[in-house]
Amino acid sequence: MVGTGFYVPERVVTNDELSRYMDTSDAWIRERSGIEERRWASEGTTCAGMARRASEMALTEAGLRPGAVDAILLATLSPDHAFPGTSAFLQRELGLTGIPALDVRAQCTGFVYGLSVADAWVRVGQYRTVLLVGVEIQSTGLDVSTRGRDMSVLFGDGAGAVVLQATEDPDRGVLSTHLHAEGQNAEILWCEFESSASHPRISREALDEGRHYPSMVGKEVFRHAVARMSEAVEEALGANGLAASDIDLLIPHQANLRISQMVQRRLGLTEGRVFNNIQRYGNTTAATIPIALAEAVREGRLERGDLLCLAAFGSGFTWGSALIRW
């Protein structure tokens, strides 16, 4: 990882502001999620535009121009359009042409899935420099009312990017990635409509019932997230002959501060070895890990040779982990 970057919209939406739209309060939201505020995009903002801002920061940190990028991977569950993929629009925003641009639809685990693909591409020598981005605009798809408060208070908008490059240093880079999914639980955290399985793709009845908004069974998601992320971290450590005590920094997917804290306790890590920023940004799904990584780098939380662990869990269910020697 030779460069990191992030971008979040200027608009700050506090818990107190949300309490004007629905039956909730700052105390209620903080107690259940740890979130204090989030960023919501303004009219006309696109995922591709935010991804470009984050990518430019990452490329600048890497000392590279956009033309050095051999391939683009973009993780999102909120594409700018049904098709083509948002990665194609990002390619255009960066002034690039001809290189592959691939969207990754693994929801909150999208960045870790994308990292695994990028790592494989680089290892086999297919591409030397890969731009990996996680980006979301969630705010335009939320039911900002009491009916939808369980979901709408959690999510924010933003983008994070990483530039991955081949290295000959055996003591640096991605050590391993570990991916999983369990489709039996797909409807526990999902957005039912629009659906190509429905004719038409959404009916007036479905709209009236709010079935085009995301929904989840919160207790089940919480339980699975804690268990699966903990297991994924332990799997990565075991595959590399390492222990939790070797981790210098864990960056978990920022779904809920309580989930992160329970994973931290299960692994026996001190608070200083886990990075959380959900308090400021909420859950930006595929963008949470790269945003947190970029902030951690800028706060001096990673030094050369540190062992970095990433862990994520999301809709699908999908989950995974990665170990990286910084």
Short mmCIF file of C-alpha atoms in Angstrom, two decimals:
data_model
loop_
_atom_site.label_atom_id
_atom_site.label_comp_id
_atom_site.label_asym_id
_atom_site.label_seq_id
_atom_site.Cartn_x
_atom_site.Cartn_y
_atom_site.Cartn_z
CA MET A 1 0.00 0.00 0.00
CA VAL A 2 1.91 3.02 -1.29
CA GLY A 3 -0.84 5.64 -0.96
CA THR A 4 -4.09 6.24 0.91
CA GLY A 5 -6.76 8.90 0.57
CA PHE A 6 -10.30 9.77 1.58
CA TYR A 7 -13.08 12.25 0.99
CA VAL A 8 -16.25 12.97 2.96
CA PRO A 9 -19.00 15.51 2.13
CA GLU A 10 -18.98 18.85 3.89
CA ARG A 11 -22.46 18.52 5.39
CA VAL A 12 -22.34 17.27 8.98
CA VAL A 13 -25.56 15.66 10.20
CA THR A 14 -25.68 15.41 13.97
CA ASN A 15 -27.88 13.15 16.06
CA ASP A 16 -29.75 16.21 17.26
CA GLU A 17 -30.61 17.10 13.67
CA LEU A 18 -32.01 13.61 13.06
CA SER A 19 -34.18 13.97 16.16
CA ARG A 20 -36.08 16.70 14.26
CA TYR A 21 -37.12 14.20 11.59
CA MET A 22 -37.92 11.14 13.70
CA ASP A 23 -38.60 9.93 17.22
CA THR A 24 -35.01 9.58 18.41
CA SER A 25 -32.39 11.39 20.46
CA ASP A 26 -28.66 11.90 20.65
CA ALA A 27 -28.48 9.67 23.74
CA TRP A 28 -30.50 6.87 22.06
CA ILE A 29 -28.24 6.81 18.97
CA ARG A 30 -24.98 7.04 20.93
CA GLU A 31 -25.99 4.26 23.30
CA ARG A 32 -26.89 1.83 20.53
CA SER A 33 -24.24 2.64 17.92
CA GLY A 34 -21.61 5.03 19.29
CA ILE A 35 -22.34 7.41 16.41
CA GLU A 36 -22.32 11.13 17.14
CA GLU A 37 -22.52 12.53 13.60
CA ARG A 38 -22.21 11.53 9.96
CA ARG A 39 -21.65 13.19 6.58
CA TRP A 40 -24.40 13.35 3.97
CA ALA A 41 -23.83 14.34 0.36
CA SER A 42 -25.40 17.42 -1.18
CA GLU A 43 -27.57 17.41 -4.30
CA GLY A 44 -25.53 16.63 -7.41
CA THR A 45 -22.72 14.81 -5.61
CA THR A 46 -21.82 11.47 -7.20
CA CYS A 47 -20.00 8.39 -5.98
CA ALA A 48 -17.63 8.73 -8.93
CA GLY A 49 -16.83 12.32 -7.98
CA MET A 50 -16.13 11.46 -4.35
CA ALA A 51 -14.07 8.45 -5.45
CA ARG A 52 -11.99 10.72 -7.66
CA ARG A 53 -11.22 13.05 -4.75
CA ALA A 54 -10.13 10.15 -2.55
CA SER A 55 -8.12 8.60 -5.40
CA GLU A 56 -6.29 11.81 -6.15
CA MET A 57 -5.23 12.07 -2.51
CA ALA A 58 -3.99 8.48 -2.53
CA LEU A 59 -2.10 8.94 -5.80
CA THR A 60 -0.49 12.14 -4.52
CA GLU A 61 0.66 10.35 -1.37
CA ALA A 62 2.09 7.59 -3.56
CA GLY A 63 3.89 10.14 -5.76
CA LEU A 64 2.04 8.86 -8.84
CA ARG A 65 -0.02 10.35 -11.62
CA PRO A 66 -3.33 8.75 -12.61
CA GLY A 67 -1.67 7.38 -15.75
CA ALA A 68 0.39 5.01 -13.59
CA VAL A 69 -2.74 3.05 -12.65
CA ASP A 70 -3.05 -0.30 -14.45
CA ALA A 71 -6.49 -1.30 -13.11
CA ILE A 72 -9.36 0.08 -11.03
CA LEU A 73 -11.42 -1.82 -8.45
CA LEU A 74 -14.35 0.00 -6.86
CA ALA A 75 -16.47 -1.41 -4.03
CA THR A 76 -19.95 0.03 -3.50
CA LEU A 77 -23.55 -0.93 -2.78
CA SER A 78 -24.83 2.49 -3.88
CA PRO A 79 -23.74 2.84 -7.53
CA ASP A 80 -24.41 6.07 -9.36
CA HIS A 81 -26.48 4.12 -11.90
CA ALA A 82 -27.79 0.58 -12.34
CA PHE A 83 -25.28 0.30 -15.17
CA PRO A 84 -22.56 0.83 -16.17
CA GLY A 85 -20.55 0.31 -13.01
CA THR A 86 -19.34 3.31 -11.03
CA SER A 87 -15.73 2.23 -11.67
CA ALA A 88 -16.23 3.18 -15.33
CA PHE A 89 -17.31 6.68 -14.31
CA LEU A 90 -14.31 6.93 -11.96
CA GLN A 91 -12.01 5.93 -14.81
CA ARG A 92 -13.46 8.80 -16.85
CA GLU A 93 -13.17 11.24 -13.93
CA LEU A 94 -9.45 10.41 -13.68
CA GLY A 95 -8.94 10.96 -17.40
CA LEU A 96 -7.97 7.34 -18.01
CA THR A 97 -8.89 5.00 -20.84
CA GLY A 98 -8.31 1.42 -21.83
CA ILE A 99 -7.51 -0.01 -18.38
CA PRO A 100 -9.96 -2.42 -16.71
CA ALA A 101 -12.54 -0.98 -14.29
CA LEU A 102 -14.43 -3.43 -12.08
CA ASP A 103 -17.20 -2.89 -9.52
CA VAL A 104 -17.20 -5.15 -6.45
CA ARG A 105 -20.62 -5.84 -4.91
CA ALA A 106 -19.81 -7.41 -1.55
CA GLN A 107 -21.45 -4.59 0.44
CA CYS A 108 -19.73 -3.83 3.76
CA THR A 109 -17.05 -6.43 3.02
CA GLY A 110 -16.48 -4.97 -0.45
CA PHE A 111 -13.15 -3.33 0.29
CA VAL A 112 -11.65 -6.53 1.73
CA TYR A 113 -13.00 -8.53 -1.22
CA GLY A 114 -11.50 -5.95 -3.57
CA LEU A 115 -8.19 -6.10 -1.75
CA SER A 116 -8.09 -9.86 -2.28
CA VAL A 117 -8.70 -9.42 -6.03
CA ALA A 118 -6.06 -6.69 -6.29
CA ASP A 119 -3.56 -8.79 -4.36
CA ALA A 120 -4.12 -11.73 -6.72
CA TRP A 121 -3.74 -9.52 -9.81
CA VAL A 122 -0.45 -8.15 -8.56
CA ARG A 123 0.91 -11.52 -7.39
CA VAL A 124 0.37 -13.18 -10.77
CA GLY A 125 1.97 -10.23 -12.54
CA GLN A 126 -1.15 -9.18 -14.44
CA TYR A 127 -1.05 -5.60 -13.11
CA ARG A 128 1.61 -3.72 -11.19
CA THR A 129 -0.36 -0.74 -9.85
CA VAL A 130 -4.00 -1.12 -8.78
CA LEU A 131 -6.33 1.61 -7.51
CA LEU A 132 -8.78 0.21 -4.95
CA VAL A 133 -11.68 2.40 -3.82
CA GLY A 134 -14.64 2.07 -1.46
CA VAL A 135 -17.36 4.68 -1.89
CA GLU A 136 -20.97 5.17 -0.81
CA ILE A 137 -23.81 7.65 -0.96
CA GLN A 138 -26.26 6.10 1.48
CA SER A 139 -28.19 9.19 2.48
CA THR A 140 -30.33 9.35 -0.67
CA GLY A 141 -31.65 5.82 -0.05
CA LEU A 142 -32.71 6.07 3.60
CA ASP A 143 -36.17 6.38 5.16
CA VAL A 144 -35.50 9.47 7.27
CA SER A 145 -38.56 9.02 9.46
CA THR A 146 -39.51 7.19 12.64
CA ARG A 147 -40.46 4.17 10.52
CA GLY A 148 -36.91 3.89 9.21
CA ARG A 149 -34.90 5.19 12.14
CA ASP A 150 -33.22 1.87 13.02
CA MET A 151 -31.34 2.06 9.71
CA SER A 152 -31.27 5.74 8.83
CA VAL A 153 -29.39 6.86 11.97
CA LEU A 154 -26.50 4.50 11.17
CA PHE A 155 -25.33 5.43 7.69
CA GLY A 156 -23.15 8.11 6.18
CA ASP A 157 -21.53 9.00 2.87
CA GLY A 158 -17.86 9.03 1.92
CA ALA A 159 -15.01 7.54 -0.09
CA GLY A 160 -11.65 5.99 0.68
CA ALA A 161 -8.90 4.86 -1.68
CA VAL A 162 -5.67 2.87 -1.63
CA VAL A 163 -2.96 2.52 -4.26
CA LEU A 164 -1.50 -0.99 -4.29
CA GLN A 165 1.78 -1.67 -6.03
CA ALA A 166 4.03 -4.67 -6.57
CA THR A 167 7.01 -4.95 -4.24
CA GLU A 168 10.02 -7.23 -4.08
CA ASP A 169 10.32 -6.73 -0.33
CA PRO A 170 9.31 -10.06 1.29
CA ASP A 171 8.75 -8.36 4.64
CA ARG A 172 6.25 -5.82 3.37
CA GLY A 173 2.79 -5.86 1.81
CA VAL A 174 -0.31 -8.05 1.91
CA LEU A 175 0.44 -11.27 3.77
CA SER A 176 -2.94 -12.94 3.16
CA THR A 177 -6.65 -12.33 2.65
CA HIS A 178 -9.55 -14.52 3.81
CA LEU A 179 -13.06 -14.29 2.36
CA HIS A 180 -16.38 -15.90 3.31
CA ALA A 181 -20.10 -15.71 2.58
CA GLU A 182 -23.31 -17.30 3.85
CA GLY A 183 -26.26 -16.72 1.55
CA GLN A 184 -28.68 -18.46 3.90
CA ASN A 185 -28.88 -15.17 5.80
CA ALA A 186 -29.25 -12.89 2.78
CA GLU A 187 -32.61 -11.40 3.82
CA ILE A 188 -31.53 -10.54 7.36
CA LEU A 189 -29.74 -7.46 6.01
CA TRP A 190 -30.90 -6.38 2.58
CA CYS A 191 -32.73 -3.99 0.29
CA GLU A 192 -35.60 -5.87 -1.36
CA PHE A 193 -36.49 -3.47 -4.17
CA GLU A 194 -35.84 -2.52 -6.94
CA SER A 195 -35.60 -6.13 -8.06
CA SER A 196 -35.11 -7.58 -11.54
CA ALA A 197 -37.02 -10.64 -10.26
CA SER A 198 -40.12 -8.45 -9.94
CA HIS A 199 -42.31 -7.32 -12.87
CA PRO A 200 -42.24 -4.33 -12.78
CA ARG A 201 -39.04 -3.96 -10.78
CA ILE A 202 -40.93 -2.07 -8.08
CA SER A 203 -44.67 -1.72 -7.58
CA ARG A 204 -46.68 1.11 -6.08
CA GLU A 205 -47.55 -1.22 -3.20
CA ALA A 206 -43.87 -1.90 -2.44
CA LEU A 207 -43.14 1.82 -2.53
CA ASP A 208 -46.00 2.59 -0.16
CA GLU A 209 -44.75 -0.10 2.24
CA GLY A 210 -41.21 1.28 2.17
CA ARG A 211 -39.74 -1.97 0.84
CA HIS A 212 -37.28 -0.02 -1.33
CA TYR A 213 -35.47 1.07 1.83
CA PRO A 214 -32.79 -1.11 3.49
CA SER A 215 -33.84 -3.28 6.42
CA MET A 216 -32.19 -5.62 8.91
CA VAL A 217 -32.79 -7.83 11.90
CA GLY A 218 -30.48 -5.85 14.16
CA LYS A 219 -29.83 -8.38 16.92
CA GLU A 220 -28.93 -11.13 14.45
CA VAL A 221 -26.63 -8.87 12.46
CA PHE A 222 -24.90 -7.73 15.65
CA ARG A 223 -24.37 -11.29 16.86
CA HIS A 224 -23.04 -12.57 13.56
CA ALA A 225 -20.82 -9.53 13.01
CA VAL A 226 -19.01 -9.96 16.32
CA ALA A 227 -18.50 -13.69 15.82
CA ARG A 228 -17.51 -13.61 12.16
CA MET A 229 -15.08 -10.69 12.35
CA SER A 230 -13.37 -12.22 15.37
CA GLU A 231 -13.11 -15.57 13.57
CA ALA A 232 -11.76 -13.93 10.42
CA VAL A 233 -9.00 -12.16 12.35
CA GLU A 234 -8.04 -15.38 14.11
CA GLU A 235 -8.04 -17.20 10.76
CA ALA A 236 -5.64 -14.66 9.25
CA LEU A 237 -3.33 -14.85 12.26
CA GLY A 238 -3.33 -18.64 12.21
CA ALA A 239 -2.53 -18.73 8.49
CA ASN A 240 0.58 -16.64 9.13
CA GLY A 241 1.73 -18.24 12.38
CA LEU A 242 0.96 -15.09 14.37
CA ALA A 243 -1.03 -14.21 17.49
CA ALA A 244 -3.37 -11.36 18.36
CA SER A 245 -0.56 -9.87 20.45
CA ASP A 246 1.38 -9.34 17.20
CA ILE A 247 -1.23 -6.96 15.79
CA ASP A 248 -0.11 -3.34 15.92
CA LEU A 249 -3.37 -1.94 14.54
CA LEU A 250 -6.77 -3.48 13.83
CA ILE A 251 -9.15 -1.57 11.57
CA PRO A 252 -12.57 -3.22 11.73
CA HIS A 253 -15.48 -2.31 9.49
CA GLN A 254 -17.21 0.62 11.15
CA ALA A 255 -20.73 -0.82 11.51
CA ASN A 256 -21.31 -0.12 15.17
CA LEU A 257 -18.89 0.97 17.87
CA ARG A 258 -20.26 -1.71 20.21
CA ILE A 259 -19.42 -4.41 17.65
CA SER A 260 -15.85 -3.12 17.32
CA GLN A 261 -15.44 -3.03 21.08
CA MET A 262 -16.67 -6.61 21.47
CA VAL A 263 -14.29 -7.82 18.74
CA GLN A 264 -11.50 -5.95 20.51
CA ARG A 265 -12.29 -7.70 23.80
CA ARG A 266 -12.53 -11.13 22.20
CA LEU A 267 -9.08 -10.68 20.70
CA GLY A 268 -7.62 -9.24 23.91
CA LEU A 269 -6.46 -6.02 22.24
CA THR A 270 -6.00 -2.71 24.04
CA GLU A 271 -8.02 0.28 22.88
CA GLY A 272 -4.91 1.92 21.42
CA ARG A 273 -4.47 -0.95 18.96
CA VAL A 274 -7.94 -0.62 17.40
CA PHE A 275 -8.88 2.31 15.15
CA ASN A 276 -12.47 3.59 15.21
CA ASN A 277 -13.92 6.67 13.57
CA ILE A 278 -17.59 5.67 13.34
CA GLN A 279 -18.30 8.39 15.90
CA ARG A 280 -17.67 11.02 13.20
CA TYR A 281 -18.79 9.32 9.99
CA GLY A 282 -21.30 6.61 10.82
CA ASN A 283 -21.34 3.46 8.71
CA THR A 284 -20.12 4.23 5.19
CA THR A 285 -20.26 0.50 4.29
CA ALA A 286 -17.59 -0.29 1.65
CA ALA A 287 -15.80 2.99 2.42
CA THR A 288 -15.37 2.57 6.19
CA ILE A 289 -12.08 0.67 6.14
CA PRO A 290 -10.24 2.79 3.54
CA ILE A 291 -11.43 6.03 5.19
CA ALA A 292 -10.23 4.78 8.57
CA LEU A 293 -6.95 3.59 7.07
CA ALA A 294 -6.29 6.97 5.48
CA GLU A 295 -7.01 8.74 8.77
CA ALA A 296 -4.84 6.30 10.72
CA VAL A 297 -1.92 6.98 8.38
CA ARG A 298 -2.34 10.74 8.79
CA GLU A 299 -2.52 10.42 12.56
CA GLY A 300 0.76 8.49 12.65
CA ARG A 301 -0.87 5.28 13.88
CA LEU A 302 1.14 3.09 11.47
CA GLU A 303 4.91 2.80 11.15
CA ARG A 304 7.02 0.83 8.71
CA GLY A 305 6.99 -2.83 9.70
CA ASP A 306 3.75 -2.66 11.73
CA LEU A 307 1.26 -5.51 11.41
CA LEU A 308 -2.07 -4.16 10.19
CA CYS A 309 -5.23 -6.26 10.30
CA LEU A 310 -8.46 -5.43 8.45
CA ALA A 311 -11.75 -7.17 9.22
CA ALA A 312 -15.24 -6.69 7.79
CA PHE A 313 -18.75 -8.10 7.92
CA GLY A 314 -21.81 -7.19 5.93
CA SER A 315 -24.88 -8.05 3.92
CA GLY A 316 -24.91 -11.39 2.21
CA PHE A 317 -23.77 -12.33 4.81
CA THR A 318 -20.20 -11.67 3.70
CA TRP A 319 -17.14 -11.34 5.88
CA GLY A 320 -13.37 -11.41 5.62
CA SER A 321 -10.00 -10.27 6.85
CA ALA A 322 -6.56 -9.26 5.62
CA LEU A 323 -3.13 -9.07 7.22
CA ILE A 324 -0.70 -6.49 5.92
CA ARG A 325 2.88 -5.74 6.85
CA TRP A 326 3.06 -1.98 6.58
#
